[in-house]
PDB file of C-alpha atoms in Angstrom:
ATOM      1  CA  GLY A   1      13.879  11.861  -8.148  1.00 83.00           C
ATOM      2  CA  GLU A   2      11.758   9.581 -10.306  1.00 88.00           C
ATOM      3  CA  ASN A   3      10.108  10.942 -13.443  1.00 92.00           C
ATOM      4  CA  VAL A   4       7.501   9.036 -15.403  1.00 95.00           C
ATOM      5  CA  GLU A   5       6.563   9.854 -18.969  1.00 96.00           C
ATOM      6  CA  GLN A   6       3.382   8.422 -20.490  1.00 97.00           C
ATOM      7  CA  HIS A   7       2.327   8.243 -24.151  1.00 97.00           C
ATOM      8  CA  PRO A   8       0.068   8.802 -25.955  1.00 97.00           C
ATOM      9  CA  SER A   9      -2.010  11.383 -24.080  1.00 96.00           C
ATOM     10  CA  THR A  10      -5.123  10.389 -26.024  1.00 97.00           C
ATOM     11  CA  LEU A  11      -5.884   7.127 -27.840  1.00 98.00           C
ATOM     12  CA  SER A  12      -8.914   6.194 -29.894  1.00 98.00           C
ATOM     13  CA  VAL A  13      -9.395   2.635 -31.139  1.00 97.00           C
ATOM     14  CA  GLN A  14     -12.213   0.635 -32.720  1.00 97.00           C
ATOM     15  CA  GLU A  15     -14.075  -1.806 -30.481  1.00 97.00           C
ATOM     16  CA  GLY A  16     -12.409  -5.160 -30.716  1.00 97.00           C
ATOM     17  CA  ASP A  17      -9.011  -3.772 -31.592  1.00 97.00           C
ATOM     18  CA  SER A  18      -6.073  -3.665 -29.282  1.00 98.00           C
ATOM     19  CA  ALA A  19      -4.732  -0.641 -27.364  1.00 98.00           C
ATOM     20  CA  VAL A  20      -1.184  -0.069 -26.139  1.00 98.00           C
ATOM     21  CA  ILE A  21      -0.080   2.612 -23.663  1.00 98.00           C
ATOM     22  CA  LYS A  22       3.663   3.140 -22.972  1.00 98.00           C
ATOM     23  CA  CYS A  23       5.523   4.624 -20.067  1.00 98.00           C
ATOM     24  CA  THR A  24       9.173   5.333 -19.366  1.00 97.00           C
ATOM     25  CA  TYR A  25      10.785   5.902 -16.018  1.00 96.00           C
ATOM     26  CA  SER A  26      14.040   7.515 -14.986  1.00 95.00           C
ATOM     27  CA  ASP A  27      15.055   5.885 -11.708  1.00 92.00           C
ATOM     28  CA  SER A  28      16.664   2.472 -12.176  1.00 91.00           C
ATOM     29  CA  ALA A  29      15.944   1.678  -8.490  1.00 90.00           C
ATOM     30  CA  SER A  30      12.237   1.638  -9.197  1.00 93.00           C
ATOM     31  CA  ASN A  31      10.870  -1.867  -8.737  1.00 92.00           C
ATOM     32  CA  TYR A  32       7.058  -1.643  -8.791  1.00 93.00           C
ATOM     33  CA  PHE A  33       4.868  -0.524 -11.690  1.00 95.00           C
ATOM     34  CA  PRO A  34       1.083  -0.388 -11.280  1.00 95.00           C
ATOM     35  CA  TRP A  35      -1.530   0.734 -13.778  1.00 97.00           C
ATOM     36  CA  TYR A  36      -4.714   2.555 -12.717  1.00 96.00           C
ATOM     37  CA  LYS A  37      -7.982   3.077 -14.537  1.00 97.00           C
ATOM     38  CA  GLN A  38      -9.982   6.187 -13.781  1.00 95.00           C
ATOM     39  CA  GLU A  39     -13.515   6.670 -15.106  1.00 95.00           C
ATOM     40  CA  LEU A  40     -14.970  10.127 -15.226  1.00 91.00           C
ATOM     41  CA  GLY A  41     -15.614  11.393 -11.669  1.00 88.00           C
ATOM     42  CA  LYS A  42     -14.501   8.179 -10.093  1.00 92.00           C
ATOM     43  CA  ARG A  43     -11.515   7.119  -8.018  1.00 93.00           C
ATOM     44  CA  PRO A  44      -8.422   5.519  -9.659  1.00 94.00           C
ATOM     45  CA  GLN A  45      -8.686   1.711  -9.589  1.00 95.00           C
ATOM     46  CA  LEU A  46      -5.703  -0.554  -9.643  1.00 94.00           C
ATOM     47  CA  ILE A  47      -6.075  -2.865 -12.640  1.00 96.00           C
ATOM     48  CA  ILE A  48      -2.729  -4.627 -12.888  1.00 96.00           C
ATOM     49  CA  ASP A  49       0.779  -4.232 -11.536  1.00 94.00           C
ATOM     50  CA  ILE A  50       4.227  -5.734 -12.161  1.00 93.00           C
ATOM     51  CA  ARG A  51       7.398  -5.995 -10.184  1.00 90.00           C
ATOM     52  CA  SER A  52      10.895  -5.634 -11.545  1.00 86.00           C
ATOM     53  CA  ASN A  53      11.680  -9.339 -11.244  1.00 85.00           C
ATOM     54  CA  VAL A  54       9.001 -10.188 -13.818  1.00 82.00           C
ATOM     55  CA  GLY A  55       8.987  -9.302 -17.519  1.00 90.00           C
ATOM     56  CA  GLU A  56       5.295  -9.805 -18.307  1.00 94.00           C
ATOM     57  CA  LYS A  57       2.049 -10.264 -16.461  1.00 93.00           C
ATOM     58  CA  LYS A  58      -1.349 -11.043 -17.893  1.00 96.00           C
ATOM     59  CA  ASP A  59      -4.876 -10.866 -16.493  1.00 94.00           C
ATOM     60  CA  GLN A  60      -7.615 -11.818 -19.001  1.00 95.00           C
ATOM     61  CA  ARG A  61      -7.674  -9.051 -21.655  1.00 97.00           C
ATOM     62  CA  ILE A  62      -4.987  -6.869 -20.068  1.00 98.00           C
ATOM     63  CA  ALA A  63      -1.251  -7.430 -19.883  1.00 97.00           C
ATOM     64  CA  VAL A  64       1.745  -5.394 -18.779  1.00 97.00           C
ATOM     65  CA  THR A  65       5.313  -5.753 -20.082  1.00 96.00           C
ATOM     66  CA  LEU A  66       8.463  -4.385 -18.489  1.00 96.00           C
ATOM     67  CA  ASN A  67      11.839  -3.752 -19.991  1.00 95.00           C
ATOM     68  CA  LYS A  68      14.196  -2.880 -17.194  1.00 93.00           C
ATOM     69  CA  THR A  69      17.169  -2.244 -19.441  1.00 93.00           C
ATOM     70  CA  ALA A  70      15.312   0.391 -21.442  1.00 94.00           C
ATOM     71  CA  LYS A  71      13.350   1.513 -18.386  1.00 95.00           C
ATOM     72  CA  HIS A  72       9.974   1.352 -20.010  1.00 95.00           C
ATOM     73  CA  PHE A  73       6.769  -0.571 -19.419  1.00 97.00           C
ATOM     74  CA  SER A  74       3.559  -0.891 -21.371  1.00 98.00           C
ATOM     75  CA  LEU A  75      -0.149  -1.729 -20.897  1.00 98.00           C
ATOM     76  CA  HIS A  76      -1.789  -3.856 -23.517  1.00 98.00           C
ATOM     77  CA  ILE A  77      -5.576  -4.219 -23.745  1.00 98.00           C
ATOM     78  CA  THR A  78      -6.890  -6.718 -26.263  1.00 97.00           C
ATOM     79  CA  GLU A  79     -10.433  -7.107 -27.678  1.00 97.00           C
ATOM     80  CA  THR A  80     -11.324  -3.662 -26.441  1.00 98.00           C
ATOM     81  CA  GLN A  81     -14.909  -2.978 -25.267  1.00 97.00           C
ATOM     82  CA  PRO A  82     -16.793   0.281 -24.724  1.00 96.00           C
ATOM     83  CA  GLU A  83     -16.415  -0.119 -20.934  1.00 96.00           C
ATOM     84  CA  ASP A  84     -12.624   0.095 -21.380  1.00 97.00           C
ATOM     85  CA  SER A  85     -13.036   3.832 -22.159  1.00 97.00           C
ATOM     86  CA  ALA A  86     -11.387   5.728 -19.299  1.00 97.00           C
ATOM     87  CA  VAL A  87      -8.181   7.530 -18.355  1.00 96.00           C
ATOM     88  CA  TYR A  88      -5.305   5.167 -17.650  1.00 97.00           C
ATOM     89  CA  PHE A  89      -2.336   6.138 -15.442  1.00 97.00           C
ATOM     90  CA  CYS A  90       0.966   4.317 -15.106  1.00 97.00           C
ATOM     91  CA  ALA A  91       3.127   4.785 -11.991  1.00 96.00           C
ATOM     92  CA  ALA A  92       6.490   3.798 -10.636  1.00 95.00           C
ATOM     93  CA  SER A  93       7.785   3.205  -7.090  1.00 91.00           C
ATOM     94  CA  GLY A  94      11.145   2.300  -5.655  1.00 80.00           C
ATOM     95  CA  GLY A  95      12.548   2.187  -2.132  1.00 71.00           C
ATOM     96  CA  ALA A  96      10.313   5.048  -1.188  1.00 70.00           C
ATOM     97  CA  GLN A  97       6.707   3.841  -1.053  1.00 79.00           C
ATOM     98  CA  LYS A  98       5.209   6.869  -2.829  1.00 87.00           C
ATOM     99  CA  LEU A  99       4.002   6.385  -6.393  1.00 91.00           C
ATOM    100  CA  VAL A 100       5.111   8.723  -9.167  1.00 93.00           C
ATOM    101  CA  PHE A 101       2.440   8.880 -11.812  1.00 94.00           C
ATOM    102  CA  GLY A 102       2.470   9.533 -15.522  1.00 95.00           C
ATOM    103  CA  GLN A 103       0.216  12.224 -16.946  1.00 94.00           C
ATOM    104  CA  GLY A 104      -2.455   9.799 -18.057  1.00 95.00           C
ATOM    105  CA  THR A 105      -3.913   8.500 -21.326  1.00 97.00           C
ATOM    106  CA  ARG A 106      -7.483   9.137 -22.314  1.00 97.00           C
ATOM    107  CA  LEU A 107      -8.648   5.967 -24.093  1.00 98.00           C
ATOM    108  CA  THR A 108     -11.807   6.077 -26.178  1.00 98.00           C
ATOM    109  CA  ILE A 109     -13.282   2.911 -27.635  1.00 97.00           C
ATOM    110  CA  ASN A 110     -15.410   3.606 -30.748  1.00 95.00           C
ATOM    111  CA  PRO A 111     -18.300   1.237 -31.334  1.00 90.00           C
TER     112      PRO A 111
ATOM    113  CA  GLY B   1     -15.073  -5.035   3.183  1.00 56.00           C
ATOM    114  CA  ALA B   2     -15.286  -1.232   3.283  1.00 78.00           C
ATOM    115  CA  GLY B   3     -12.933   0.665   1.090  1.00 92.00           C
ATOM    116  CA  VAL B   4     -11.075   3.921   1.717  1.00 95.00           C
ATOM    117  CA  SER B   5     -13.560   6.709   2.589  1.00 96.00           C
ATOM    118  CA  GLN B   6     -13.023  10.437   2.491  1.00 97.00           C
ATOM    119  CA  SER B   7     -14.997  13.427   3.657  1.00 97.00           C
ATOM    120  CA  PRO B   8     -16.322  15.758   2.665  1.00 97.00           C
ATOM    121  CA  SER B   9     -16.886  14.762  -0.973  1.00 96.00           C
ATOM    122  CA  ASN B  10     -16.987  18.418  -1.949  1.00 97.00           C
ATOM    123  CA  LYS B  11     -15.685  21.527  -0.254  1.00 97.00           C
ATOM    124  CA  VAL B  12     -16.097  25.071  -1.437  1.00 98.00           C
ATOM    125  CA  THR B  13     -14.221  27.696   0.528  1.00 97.00           C
ATOM    126  CA  GLU B  14     -13.137  31.271   0.248  1.00 97.00           C
ATOM    127  CA  LYS B  15      -9.527  32.312  -0.349  1.00 97.00           C
ATOM    128  CA  GLY B  16      -7.690  32.714   2.885  1.00 97.00           C
ATOM    129  CA  LYS B  17      -9.772  30.225   4.882  1.00 98.00           C
ATOM    130  CA  ASP B  18      -8.441  27.033   6.377  1.00 98.00           C
ATOM    131  CA  VAL B  19      -9.835  23.592   5.363  1.00 98.00           C
ATOM    132  CA  GLU B  20      -9.567  20.111   6.769  1.00 98.00           C
ATOM    133  CA  LEU B  21      -9.959  16.975   4.725  1.00 98.00           C
ATOM    134  CA  ARG B  22     -10.454  13.547   6.262  1.00 97.00           C
ATOM    135  CA  CYS B  23      -9.423  10.044   5.221  1.00 97.00           C
ATOM    136  CA  ASP B  24     -10.448   6.690   6.680  1.00 96.00           C
ATOM    137  CA  PRO B  25      -8.186   3.968   5.309  1.00 94.00           C
ATOM    138  CA  ILE B  26      -9.100   0.343   4.805  1.00 93.00           C
ATOM    139  CA  SER B  27      -9.111  -1.444   8.139  1.00 90.00           C
ATOM    140  CA  GLY B  28      -5.769  -3.044   8.801  1.00 88.00           C
ATOM    141  CA  HIS B  29      -3.853  -0.967   6.277  1.00 90.00           C
ATOM    142  CA  THR B  30      -0.859   0.554   7.953  1.00 88.00           C
ATOM    143  CA  ALA B  31       0.246   2.814   5.105  1.00 92.00           C
ATOM    144  CA  LEU B  32      -1.672   5.927   4.116  1.00 94.00           C
ATOM    145  CA  TYR B  33      -0.973   8.385   1.297  1.00 95.00           C
ATOM    146  CA  TRP B  34      -2.324  11.729   0.156  1.00 97.00           C
ATOM    147  CA  TYR B  35      -2.175  12.782  -3.480  1.00 96.00           C
ATOM    148  CA  ARG B  36      -3.572  15.755  -5.343  1.00 97.00           C
ATOM    149  CA  GLN B  37      -5.102  15.675  -8.838  1.00 94.00           C
ATOM    150  CA  SER B  38      -5.592  18.930 -10.621  1.00 91.00           C
ATOM    151  CA  LEU B  39      -8.180  19.079 -13.450  1.00 83.00           C
ATOM    152  CA  GLY B  40      -7.172  16.889 -16.322  1.00 76.00           C
ATOM    153  CA  GLN B  41      -3.804  16.113 -14.755  1.00 81.00           C
ATOM    154  CA  GLY B  42      -2.013  13.174 -13.160  1.00 85.00           C
ATOM    155  CA  LEU B  43      -1.695  12.492  -9.497  1.00 93.00           C
ATOM    156  CA  GLU B  44       0.822  14.411  -7.449  1.00 94.00           C
ATOM    157  CA  PHE B  45       2.208  12.799  -4.228  1.00 94.00           C
ATOM    158  CA  LEU B  46       1.817  14.923  -1.062  1.00 96.00           C
ATOM    159  CA  ILE B  47       2.622  12.843   2.033  1.00 96.00           C
ATOM    160  CA  TYR B  48       2.953   9.266   3.207  1.00 93.00           C
ATOM    161  CA  PHE B  49       2.467   7.681   6.666  1.00 92.00           C
ATOM    162  CA  GLN B  50       3.650   4.213   7.599  1.00 89.00           C
ATOM    163  CA  GLY B  51       2.872   2.934  11.076  1.00 83.00           C
ATOM    164  CA  ASN B  52       4.694   4.836  13.772  1.00 82.00           C
ATOM    165  CA  SER B  53       7.506   6.037  11.445  1.00 86.00           C
ATOM    166  CA  ALA B  54       8.098   9.678  10.700  1.00 88.00           C
ATOM    167  CA  PRO B  55       5.909  10.643   7.681  1.00 91.00           C
ATOM    168  CA  ASP B  56       7.456  11.376   4.270  1.00 92.00           C
ATOM    169  CA  LYS B  57       6.430  14.985   3.689  1.00 93.00           C
ATOM    170  CA  SER B  58       8.499  15.492   0.622  1.00 92.00           C
ATOM    171  CA  GLY B  59       5.552  16.255  -1.637  1.00 93.00           C
ATOM    172  CA  LEU B  60       3.853  18.941   0.391  1.00 96.00           C
ATOM    173  CA  PRO B  61       3.910  22.052  -1.890  1.00 94.00           C
ATOM    174  CA  SER B  62       4.222  24.699   0.887  1.00 95.00           C
ATOM    175  CA  ASP B  63       4.208  25.095   4.659  1.00 96.00           C
ATOM    176  CA  ARG B  64       0.445  25.885   4.364  1.00 98.00           C
ATOM    177  CA  PHE B  65      -0.100  22.141   3.963  1.00 98.00           C
ATOM    178  CA  SER B  66       0.063  19.702   6.904  1.00 97.00           C
ATOM    179  CA  ALA B  67      -1.281  16.301   7.730  1.00 96.00           C
ATOM    180  CA  GLU B  68      -1.527  14.117  10.741  1.00 95.00           C
ATOM    181  CA  ARG B  69      -2.575  10.538  11.359  1.00 93.00           C
ATOM    182  CA  THR B  70      -4.062   9.792  14.781  1.00 83.00           C
ATOM    183  CA  GLY B  71      -4.027   6.297  16.282  1.00 80.00           C
ATOM    184  CA  GLY B  72      -2.495   4.813  13.143  1.00 76.00           C
ATOM    185  CA  SER B  73      -5.840   5.074  11.332  1.00 89.00           C
ATOM    186  CA  VAL B  74      -7.736   8.227  10.372  1.00 94.00           C
ATOM    187  CA  SER B  75      -5.774  11.037   8.710  1.00 96.00           C
ATOM    188  CA  THR B  76      -6.544  14.722   8.332  1.00 97.00           C
ATOM    189  CA  LEU B  77      -4.994  16.950   5.645  1.00 98.00           C
ATOM    190  CA  THR B  78      -5.067  20.629   6.602  1.00 98.00           C
ATOM    191  CA  ILE B  79      -4.587  23.469   4.191  1.00 98.00           C
ATOM    192  CA  GLN B  80      -4.167  26.926   5.813  1.00 98.00           C
ATOM    193  CA  ARG B  81      -4.880  30.215   4.144  1.00 98.00           C
ATOM    194  CA  THR B  82      -6.170  28.526   1.023  1.00 98.00           C
ATOM    195  CA  GLN B  83      -5.303  29.918  -2.394  1.00 97.00           C
ATOM    196  CA  GLN B  84      -7.134  29.481  -5.716  1.00 96.00           C
ATOM    197  CA  GLU B  85      -4.306  27.248  -6.986  1.00 95.00           C
ATOM    198  CA  ASP B  86      -5.117  24.803  -4.175  1.00 96.00           C
ATOM    199  CA  SER B  87      -8.305  23.923  -6.061  1.00 97.00           C
ATOM    200  CA  ALA B  88      -8.054  20.211  -6.979  1.00 97.00           C
ATOM    201  CA  VAL B  89      -9.269  16.770  -6.035  1.00 96.00           C
ATOM    202  CA  TYR B  90      -7.454  15.478  -2.980  1.00 98.00           C
ATOM    203  CA  LEU B  91      -7.173  11.676  -2.987  1.00 97.00           C
ATOM    204  CA  CYS B  92      -6.215   9.429  -0.145  1.00 97.00           C
ATOM    205  CA  ALA B  93      -4.924   5.844  -0.598  1.00 96.00           C
ATOM    206  CA  SER B  94      -3.936   3.034   1.748  1.00 94.00           C
ATOM    207  CA  SER B  95      -1.994  -0.178   1.533  1.00 92.00           C
ATOM    208  CA  LEU B  96      -1.015  -3.175   3.645  1.00 87.00           C
ATOM    209  CA  LEU B  97       2.422  -3.316   5.317  1.00 76.00           C
ATOM    210  CA  GLY B  98       4.831  -4.827   2.858  1.00 73.00           C
ATOM    211  CA  GLN B  99       2.395  -4.637  -0.010  1.00 77.00           C
ATOM    212  CA  LYS B 100       2.810  -2.120  -2.800  1.00 77.00           C
ATOM    213  CA  GLY B 101      -0.723  -1.993  -4.156  1.00 86.00           C
ATOM    214  CA  GLN B 102      -2.414   1.281  -3.147  1.00 92.00           C
ATOM    215  CA  TYR B 103      -6.240   1.536  -2.992  1.00 94.00           C
ATOM    216  CA  PHE B 104      -7.800   4.956  -3.420  1.00 95.00           C
ATOM    217  CA  GLY B 105     -10.693   6.714  -1.811  1.00 96.00           C
ATOM    218  CA  PRO B 106     -13.250   8.672  -3.811  1.00 95.00           C
ATOM    219  CA  GLY B 107     -11.489  11.999  -3.199  1.00 96.00           C
ATOM    220  CA  THR B 108     -12.470  15.414  -1.910  1.00 97.00           C
ATOM    221  CA  ARG B 109     -13.072  18.055  -4.591  1.00 97.00           C
ATOM    222  CA  LEU B 110     -11.797  21.349  -3.157  1.00 97.00           C
ATOM    223  CA  THR B 111     -12.814  24.592  -4.796  1.00 97.00           C
ATOM    224  CA  VAL B 112     -11.236  27.833  -3.534  1.00 97.00           C
ATOM    225  CA  LEU B 113     -13.140  30.931  -4.655  1.00 96.00           C
TER     226      LEU B 113
END
């Protein structure tokens, strides 16, 4: 079955700098890759997603890139702000609808 | 509109007791999912319902876990003879038919003493 690896597990950046979180997946049939943000004690929230027919997608300060050949995808956050501090999860899904999640990255934005 | 709701928000039970967790999906969402999140961990898939199709139960960790979805809407996750390792946050999500984006409820924090 699908396996998703996420790195780094923790990331600390200065406010205003960029943050990059990377994930790799194992199943070449996976075709949908969402990213979720989870603040402490809150539910995971879908922040951006990408399908396998697209190489990059951007929404304001966040962007996701996908490399199908290498089977990896990344989340990019530019001009980071304190409210970006949270745990971020990547996930992958293929023909089966279930999402397989990475282990999460705890992002801390230092003022 | 209203999002996914779950009840109870917290449940404390004694080892060996049965528990029922409830999920109300977003109105009109035909797909419903249950996940489990242990402390500081990622989300683990448990079970998936889509319309009238047979559910995908491939993630259920043991036969103590079961789930049903009545009338294509509300779902109940039942854990029988709870064990301490069942302690976790149980999250429900729903999505529209043909759409991949899943929207999560606030979760039920289960503590087994």
